[in-house]
Short mmCIF file of C-alpha atoms in Angstrom, two decimals:
data_model
loop_
_atom_site.label_atom_id
_atom_site.label_comp_id
_atom_site.label_asym_id
_atom_site.label_seq_id
_atom_site.Cartn_x
_atom_site.Cartn_y
_atom_site.Cartn_z
CA MET V 125 65.15 -50.96 50.49
CA ARG V 126 65.58 -49.91 54.09
CA THR V 127 66.51 -46.43 55.30
CA GLU V 128 66.36 -44.68 58.64
CA LEU V 129 62.75 -43.73 57.92
CA CYS V 130 61.77 -47.40 58.02
CA GLU V 131 62.97 -47.62 61.60
CA ARG V 132 61.47 -44.25 62.52
CA PHE V 133 57.97 -45.16 61.34
CA GLY V 134 57.99 -48.94 61.71
CA ILE V 135 57.50 -49.61 58.00
CA GLN V 136 59.10 -52.15 55.69
CA TYR V 137 59.75 -49.87 52.72
CA PRO V 138 60.33 -46.08 52.59
CA ILE V 139 57.46 -45.68 50.14
CA PHE V 140 54.96 -43.01 51.20
CA ALA V 141 51.65 -42.97 49.32
CA PHE V 142 49.52 -39.83 49.30
CA THR V 143 45.92 -40.61 48.38
CA PRO V 144 42.42 -39.25 49.00
CA SER V 145 41.24 -42.88 49.33
CA GLU V 146 41.29 -44.59 52.70
CA HIS V 147 41.14 -47.94 50.88
CA VAL V 148 44.38 -47.17 49.03
CA ALA V 149 46.07 -45.77 52.15
CA ALA V 150 45.20 -48.87 54.16
CA ALA V 151 46.36 -51.22 51.41
CA VAL V 152 49.72 -49.43 51.08
CA SER V 153 50.30 -49.60 54.82
CA ARG V 154 49.39 -53.29 54.90
CA ALA V 155 51.85 -53.88 52.05
CA GLY V 156 54.74 -52.35 53.99
CA GLY V 157 54.68 -48.69 52.93
CA LEU V 158 53.07 -45.70 54.62
CA GLY V 159 49.63 -44.77 53.36
CA VAL V 160 48.89 -41.05 53.83
CA LEU V 161 45.23 -40.06 53.65
CA GLY V 162 44.50 -36.70 52.02
CA ALA V 163 42.07 -34.87 54.30
CA VAL V 164 41.19 -31.91 52.09
CA ARG V 165 38.07 -33.59 50.68
CA PHE V 166 36.44 -33.73 54.11
CA ASN V 167 34.32 -30.64 54.71
CA GLU V 168 33.11 -31.96 58.05
CA ALA V 169 35.41 -33.05 60.87
CA ASP V 170 32.99 -35.85 61.81
CA GLU V 171 33.36 -37.40 58.36
CA LEU V 172 37.15 -37.44 58.67
CA ASP V 173 36.80 -38.89 62.17
CA ARG V 174 34.71 -41.79 60.87
CA THR V 175 37.14 -42.41 58.02
CA LEU V 176 40.10 -42.52 60.40
CA ASP V 177 38.14 -44.96 62.58
CA TRP V 178 37.94 -47.15 59.49
CA LEU V 179 41.69 -46.76 58.85
CA ASP V 180 42.44 -47.67 62.46
CA ASP V 181 40.49 -50.90 61.96
CA ASN V 182 41.73 -51.83 58.48
CA THR V 183 45.51 -51.36 58.52
CA ASP V 184 46.29 -54.51 60.55
CA GLY V 185 47.86 -52.29 63.18
CA LYS V 186 50.29 -50.82 60.63
CA PRO V 187 51.09 -47.08 60.71
CA TYR V 188 49.56 -44.45 58.45
CA GLY V 189 49.67 -40.67 57.97
CA VAL V 190 47.30 -37.78 57.28
CA ASP V 191 47.85 -34.96 54.77
CA VAL V 192 46.28 -31.53 55.27
CA VAL V 193 46.26 -28.33 53.20
CA MET V 194 47.24 -25.43 55.42
CA PRO V 195 49.12 -22.36 54.21
CA MET V 196 51.36 -20.81 56.86
CA LYS V 197 49.81 -17.46 55.93
CA VAL V 198 46.14 -17.53 56.85
CA PRO V 199 44.06 -17.04 53.63
CA THR V 200 40.64 -15.46 53.21
CA GLU V 201 38.25 -17.05 55.67
CA GLY V 202 34.51 -17.23 55.96
CA LYS V 203 31.65 -19.61 55.34
CA ALA V 204 31.14 -20.99 51.85
CA ILE V 205 28.08 -18.81 51.29
CA ASP V 206 30.04 -15.69 52.26
CA LEU V 207 33.00 -16.58 50.08
CA LYS V 208 30.82 -17.30 47.07
CA ALA V 209 29.63 -13.69 47.18
CA MET V 210 33.25 -12.70 46.39
CA ILE V 211 33.26 -14.60 43.08
CA PRO V 212 32.84 -12.25 40.06
CA ASP V 213 29.85 -12.79 37.77
CA GLU V 214 32.28 -12.94 34.83
CA HIS V 215 33.83 -16.12 36.23
CA ILE V 216 30.48 -17.74 36.98
CA SER V 217 29.23 -17.02 33.46
CA PHE V 218 32.42 -18.38 31.89
CA VAL V 219 32.17 -21.67 33.79
CA GLU V 220 28.51 -22.19 32.86
CA ARG V 221 29.10 -21.24 29.22
CA THR V 222 32.07 -23.59 28.98
CA LEU V 223 30.16 -26.50 30.46
CA GLN V 224 27.37 -25.97 27.94
CA GLN V 225 29.84 -25.81 25.05
CA LEU V 226 31.46 -29.04 26.22
CA GLY V 227 28.10 -30.80 26.48
CA VAL V 228 28.19 -31.29 30.26
CA PRO V 229 24.60 -31.61 31.52
CA PRO V 230 23.33 -30.10 34.80
CA LEU V 231 23.10 -32.32 37.85
CA PRO V 232 19.74 -33.67 38.96
CA GLU V 233 17.79 -31.35 41.23
CA GLY V 234 19.23 -31.25 44.73
CA GLU V 235 22.64 -32.66 43.84
CA GLY V 236 25.89 -30.75 43.77
CA ARG V 237 28.87 -29.68 45.84
CA ASP V 238 29.43 -26.65 48.01
CA GLY V 239 33.13 -26.70 47.28
CA VAL V 240 35.99 -28.23 49.18
CA LEU V 241 36.24 -26.28 52.42
CA GLY V 242 39.39 -28.19 53.38
CA TRP V 243 41.27 -25.38 51.65
CA LEU V 244 40.17 -23.11 54.51
CA HIS V 245 42.67 -22.63 57.31
CA SER V 246 40.12 -23.24 60.05
CA VAL V 247 38.92 -26.48 58.47
CA ALA V 248 42.49 -27.71 58.03
CA ARG V 249 43.10 -27.03 61.72
CA SER V 250 40.06 -29.16 62.56
CA HIS V 251 41.55 -31.92 60.41
CA VAL V 252 44.73 -31.84 62.51
CA ASP V 253 42.73 -31.92 65.75
CA VAL V 254 40.73 -34.92 64.58
CA ALA V 255 43.77 -36.75 63.23
CA LEU V 256 45.67 -36.43 66.49
CA ASN V 257 42.81 -38.20 68.28
CA HIS V 258 43.67 -41.27 66.22
CA ARG V 259 47.04 -42.95 65.62
CA PRO V 260 48.80 -41.33 62.65
CA VAL V 261 52.59 -41.32 62.74
CA LEU V 262 52.84 -38.42 60.30
CA ILE V 263 51.05 -35.15 59.54
CA ALA V 264 52.01 -33.83 56.10
CA ASN V 265 51.15 -30.41 54.72
CA ALA V 266 50.64 -30.03 50.99
CA LEU V 267 51.31 -26.28 51.04
CA GLY V 268 54.61 -26.24 52.87
CA SER V 269 55.22 -25.54 56.52
CA PRO V 270 52.13 -25.35 58.70
CA PRO V 271 51.97 -22.70 61.41
CA LYS V 272 54.47 -23.21 64.24
CA ASP V 273 51.77 -23.95 66.82
CA VAL V 274 50.42 -26.78 64.64
CA ILE V 275 53.91 -28.28 64.37
CA ASP V 276 54.26 -28.04 68.15
CA GLN V 277 50.83 -29.64 68.59
CA ALA V 278 51.84 -32.61 66.44
CA HIS V 279 55.19 -33.00 68.19
CA ALA V 280 53.49 -32.92 71.59
CA ALA V 281 51.44 -35.92 70.42
CA GLY V 282 54.57 -37.73 69.25
CA VAL V 283 53.70 -37.24 65.57
CA GLN V 284 56.25 -36.25 62.94
CA VAL V 285 55.56 -33.38 60.51
CA ALA V 286 56.39 -33.34 56.79
CA ALA V 287 56.06 -30.46 54.34
CA LEU V 288 56.27 -30.18 50.58
CA ALA V 289 58.95 -27.95 49.09
CA GLY V 290 59.53 -26.93 45.49
CA ALA V 291 62.81 -25.11 46.11
CA ALA V 292 65.77 -25.39 48.49
CA LYS V 293 64.97 -22.05 50.13
CA HIS V 294 61.50 -23.30 51.00
CA ALA V 295 62.97 -26.46 52.52
CA LEU V 296 65.30 -24.42 54.73
CA SER V 297 62.36 -22.33 55.92
CA HIS V 298 60.40 -25.48 56.77
CA VAL V 299 63.29 -26.89 58.79
CA ALA V 300 63.65 -23.59 60.67
CA ASN V 301 59.98 -23.84 61.61
CA GLY V 302 60.48 -27.33 63.07
CA VAL V 303 59.39 -29.60 60.19
CA ASP V 304 60.91 -33.08 60.48
CA ILE V 305 60.74 -34.34 56.88
CA ILE V 306 60.99 -32.43 53.61
CA ILE V 307 59.10 -33.69 50.57
CA ALA V 308 61.06 -32.47 47.55
CA GLN V 309 58.20 -32.19 45.06
CA GLY V 310 59.51 -31.84 41.53
CA TYR V 311 57.88 -30.22 38.52
CA GLU V 312 56.68 -33.60 37.18
CA ALA V 313 54.34 -34.17 40.12
CA GLY V 314 50.58 -34.03 40.10
CA GLY V 315 48.72 -31.47 42.18
CA HIS V 316 50.48 -28.48 43.71
CA THR V 317 54.01 -28.34 42.40
CA GLY V 318 56.83 -25.92 41.63
CA GLU V 319 58.98 -25.27 38.59
CA ILE V 320 62.13 -27.35 39.28
CA ALA V 321 62.37 -30.94 38.06
CA SER V 322 63.09 -33.77 40.48
CA MET V 323 66.53 -34.61 39.06
CA VAL V 324 67.71 -31.12 40.04
CA LEU V 325 65.49 -30.43 43.04
CA THR V 326 66.10 -33.53 45.18
CA PRO V 327 69.89 -33.20 45.52
CA GLU V 328 69.59 -29.42 45.96
CA ILE V 329 67.28 -29.90 48.92
CA VAL V 330 69.29 -32.82 50.34
CA ASP V 331 72.43 -30.66 50.29
CA ALA V 332 70.65 -27.61 51.67
CA VAL V 333 69.06 -29.25 54.73
CA GLY V 334 72.02 -31.49 55.57
CA PRO V 335 72.25 -35.09 56.76
CA ASP V 336 70.11 -34.65 59.89
CA VAL V 337 66.88 -33.91 57.99
CA ALA V 338 65.21 -36.67 56.01
CA VAL V 339 64.11 -35.88 52.45
CA LEU V 340 61.50 -37.71 50.39
CA GLY V 341 61.79 -37.50 46.62
CA ALA V 342 58.51 -36.72 44.87
CA GLY V 343 57.36 -36.15 41.30
CA GLY V 344 57.56 -38.66 38.48
CA ILE V 345 57.84 -41.72 40.73
CA GLY V 346 55.80 -44.74 39.73
CA ARG V 347 58.45 -47.36 38.91
CA GLY V 348 61.12 -49.08 40.93
CA ARG V 349 63.83 -47.52 38.77
CA GLN V 350 62.55 -44.10 39.76
CA VAL V 351 62.62 -45.07 43.44
CA ALA V 352 66.25 -46.14 43.02
CA ALA V 353 67.06 -42.89 41.23
CA SER V 354 65.53 -40.81 44.01
CA LEU V 355 67.50 -42.63 46.69
CA ALA V 356 70.64 -42.25 44.56
CA LEU V 357 70.04 -38.49 44.59
CA GLY V 358 70.14 -38.54 48.39
CA ALA V 359 66.51 -39.02 49.40
CA GLN V 360 65.70 -41.42 52.23
CA GLY V 361 62.40 -42.41 50.70
CA VAL V 362 59.81 -41.49 48.09
CA TRP V 363 56.47 -39.69 48.15
CA THR V 364 54.10 -41.10 45.53
CA GLY V 365 50.60 -40.10 44.52
CA SER V 366 49.39 -40.37 40.94
CA VAL V 367 50.35 -44.02 40.54
CA TRP V 368 47.60 -45.04 42.99
CA LEU V 369 44.80 -43.45 40.93
CA THR V 370 44.53 -46.51 38.70
CA THR V 371 44.50 -49.12 41.46
CA GLU V 372 41.55 -51.36 42.17
CA GLU V 373 41.19 -49.93 45.65
CA TYR V 374 40.89 -46.37 44.34
CA GLN V 375 37.75 -47.33 42.45
CA ASN V 376 35.92 -47.34 45.80
CA LEU V 377 36.26 -43.54 45.75
CA ASN V 378 36.27 -42.84 42.01
CA THR V 379 32.68 -42.78 40.74
CA ASN V 380 33.72 -41.46 37.31
CA ALA V 381 34.51 -44.31 34.93
CA GLY V 382 35.61 -41.75 32.35
CA MET V 383 38.38 -40.59 34.67
CA THR V 384 39.98 -44.03 34.79
CA GLU V 385 39.75 -44.33 31.01
CA ALA V 386 41.37 -40.91 30.63
CA PHE V 387 44.30 -41.91 32.86
CA LEU V 388 44.86 -45.24 31.12
CA ARG V 389 45.06 -43.70 27.65
CA ALA V 390 47.10 -40.61 28.58
CA SER V 391 50.77 -40.12 27.76
CA SER V 392 53.32 -38.32 29.89
CA ALA V 393 52.76 -35.23 27.70
CA ASP V 394 49.05 -35.05 28.55
CA THR V 395 49.24 -32.90 31.68
CA VAL V 396 49.28 -29.17 32.30
CA ARG V 397 50.33 -26.97 35.24
CA THR V 398 47.58 -24.45 35.92
CA ARG V 399 45.81 -22.48 38.66
CA ILE V 400 42.28 -23.43 37.56
CA TYR V 401 41.85 -26.22 40.12
CA THR V 402 42.57 -24.45 43.42
CA GLY V 403 43.95 -21.02 42.65
CA LYS V 404 47.55 -22.20 43.15
CA PRO V 405 49.70 -23.86 40.45
CA ALA V 406 48.79 -27.54 40.21
CA ARG V 407 49.39 -30.18 37.54
CA LEU V 408 46.18 -31.62 36.04
CA LEU V 409 45.31 -34.00 33.25
CA LYS V 410 45.05 -32.02 30.02
CA THR V 411 41.45 -32.13 28.73
CA LYS V 412 38.98 -29.94 26.88
CA TRP V 413 38.16 -28.33 30.25
CA THR V 414 41.75 -27.22 30.89
CA GLU V 415 42.13 -26.08 27.29
CA ALA V 416 39.04 -23.87 27.62
CA TRP V 417 40.78 -21.90 30.37
CA ASP V 418 43.67 -21.17 27.99
CA GLU V 419 41.41 -19.42 25.49
CA ALA V 420 41.73 -15.65 25.09
CA GLU V 421 38.26 -14.97 26.51
CA ALA V 422 38.85 -17.01 29.68
CA PRO V 423 39.19 -15.04 32.93
CA SER V 424 42.21 -15.41 35.17
CA PRO V 425 41.80 -18.02 37.92
CA LEU V 426 40.82 -16.68 41.33
CA PRO V 427 42.97 -17.03 44.46
CA MET V 428 42.54 -19.92 46.89
CA PRO V 429 39.94 -20.81 48.15
CA LEU V 430 37.66 -18.90 45.74
CA GLN V 431 38.73 -20.79 42.62
CA ASN V 432 37.76 -24.16 44.07
CA LEU V 433 34.41 -22.80 45.20
CA LEU V 434 33.89 -21.46 41.67
CA VAL V 435 34.53 -24.79 39.94
CA ALA V 436 33.25 -27.24 42.57
CA ASP V 437 29.83 -27.69 40.97
CA ALA V 438 31.48 -27.96 37.53
CA HIS V 439 33.68 -30.78 38.86
CA SER V 440 30.58 -32.60 40.12
CA ARG V 441 28.86 -32.20 36.78
CA MET V 442 31.89 -33.46 34.85
CA ASN V 443 32.27 -36.44 37.17
CA SER V 444 28.59 -37.30 36.80
CA ALA V 445 28.80 -37.07 33.00
CA GLY V 446 31.74 -39.50 32.87
CA ASN V 447 33.22 -38.16 29.63
CA PRO V 448 36.99 -38.92 29.58
CA ASP V 449 37.56 -35.87 27.36
CA VAL V 450 36.07 -33.50 29.93
CA ILE V 451 37.39 -34.05 33.45
CA SER V 452 39.31 -32.03 36.02
CA MET V 453 41.76 -34.09 38.04
CA PRO V 454 45.28 -33.62 39.37
CA VAL V 455 47.78 -36.14 38.04
CA GLY V 456 51.52 -36.14 37.41
CA GLN V 457 53.52 -36.88 34.28
CA ILE V 458 53.89 -40.48 35.48
CA VAL V 459 50.34 -40.94 34.09
CA GLY V 460 52.00 -42.13 30.88
CA SER V 461 53.04 -45.30 32.74
CA MET V 462 49.64 -45.90 34.37
CA ASN V 463 48.32 -48.28 31.73
CA GLU V 464 46.16 -50.76 33.63
CA VAL V 465 44.05 -51.08 36.77
CA ARG V 466 45.87 -53.21 39.35
CA PRO V 467 45.66 -53.98 43.09
CA VAL V 468 47.76 -51.84 45.42
CA ALA V 469 49.70 -54.88 46.61
CA GLU V 470 50.76 -55.64 43.05
CA VAL V 471 51.91 -52.06 42.45
CA MET V 472 53.91 -52.15 45.68
CA ALA V 473 55.50 -55.48 44.79
CA ASP V 474 56.52 -54.18 41.37
CA LEU V 475 58.05 -51.03 42.90
CA VAL V 476 60.14 -53.12 45.28
CA ASN V 477 61.14 -55.77 42.77
CA GLU V 478 62.19 -53.30 40.08
CA TYR V 479 64.10 -51.29 42.67
CA GLU V 480 66.04 -54.39 43.71
CA GLU V 481 66.74 -55.34 40.08
CA THR V 482 67.98 -51.80 39.39
CA VAL V 483 70.32 -51.70 42.37
CA LYS V 484 71.67 -55.13 41.44
CA ARG V 485 72.30 -54.03 37.86
CA LEU V 486 74.06 -50.85 38.99
CA SER V 487 76.23 -52.73 41.45
CA SER V 488 77.52 -54.89 38.61
CA LEU V 489 78.76 -51.94 36.55
#
């Protein structure tokens, strides 16, 4: 399972693993893939700096990447306290009423979250600055092409830039801006995703950008057969995410036992694409929380970053309660195959082994 990307990044397998957990990212890199740490959860640059120090020391010298959330168009800015003043009372009342109806208790006095400020353009820029003081080989942007000066900044440091695309026209725009790698994120994927399924999207983007631009297939990839399918569609590697949420290493970050239970029991039909998490369309696990936002009396989700600020405290309360029926978490349709908690190394080995078995079977046809 070697493509040009293996040579470019010095990795054994073209398996890229997006994860908010530094423990998962390090384990993937040690196992021969490329762990990519999601930076959006870090409100403070110093916290990301310390985490990347840890990654530098725990990847056995293997490469890793960093993922930021930075729209090319600068969104509403301001401090959290200023932005919260822009949230309508109707939305605040709905969230509190829904939590009460779902039996989610308040947090103990003094606990809570201010919201994820990594959605802010200025904070995302600080993430890039911090990352480039370490040794990532890749900066990926979850919201498409970052601003041109950020791409130039990464290139000046010898770091490649990847961007997610949900349509061929978006991929062409990214390439025109100087992006090196396109992540063709299909409809099946968890988190921010478009409306075109991977089977259609990947070859469309491969054909659109041409042979000189590497494409990673993303969405619905958690088995070796799916890796083989993505490469057969023209991708040079795969971008994975949800499959790592039920690894042993992820439990270092996940403090909600109910979340793991919810993933393990879910089928591939138990997700929903909605704007209630960040203000942009993202695929989440379907729960009583997501269903409440579909009710007639529910308000429309707010734009990014206001929606996340609105629901941040609710997320903390749901996580603290640990009820698998009431959580808010991005996950893709591959959740139906995430049926046990396993070490990252075992997941990686299964991806590679099943890929090799699939290619062998196809070659015999």
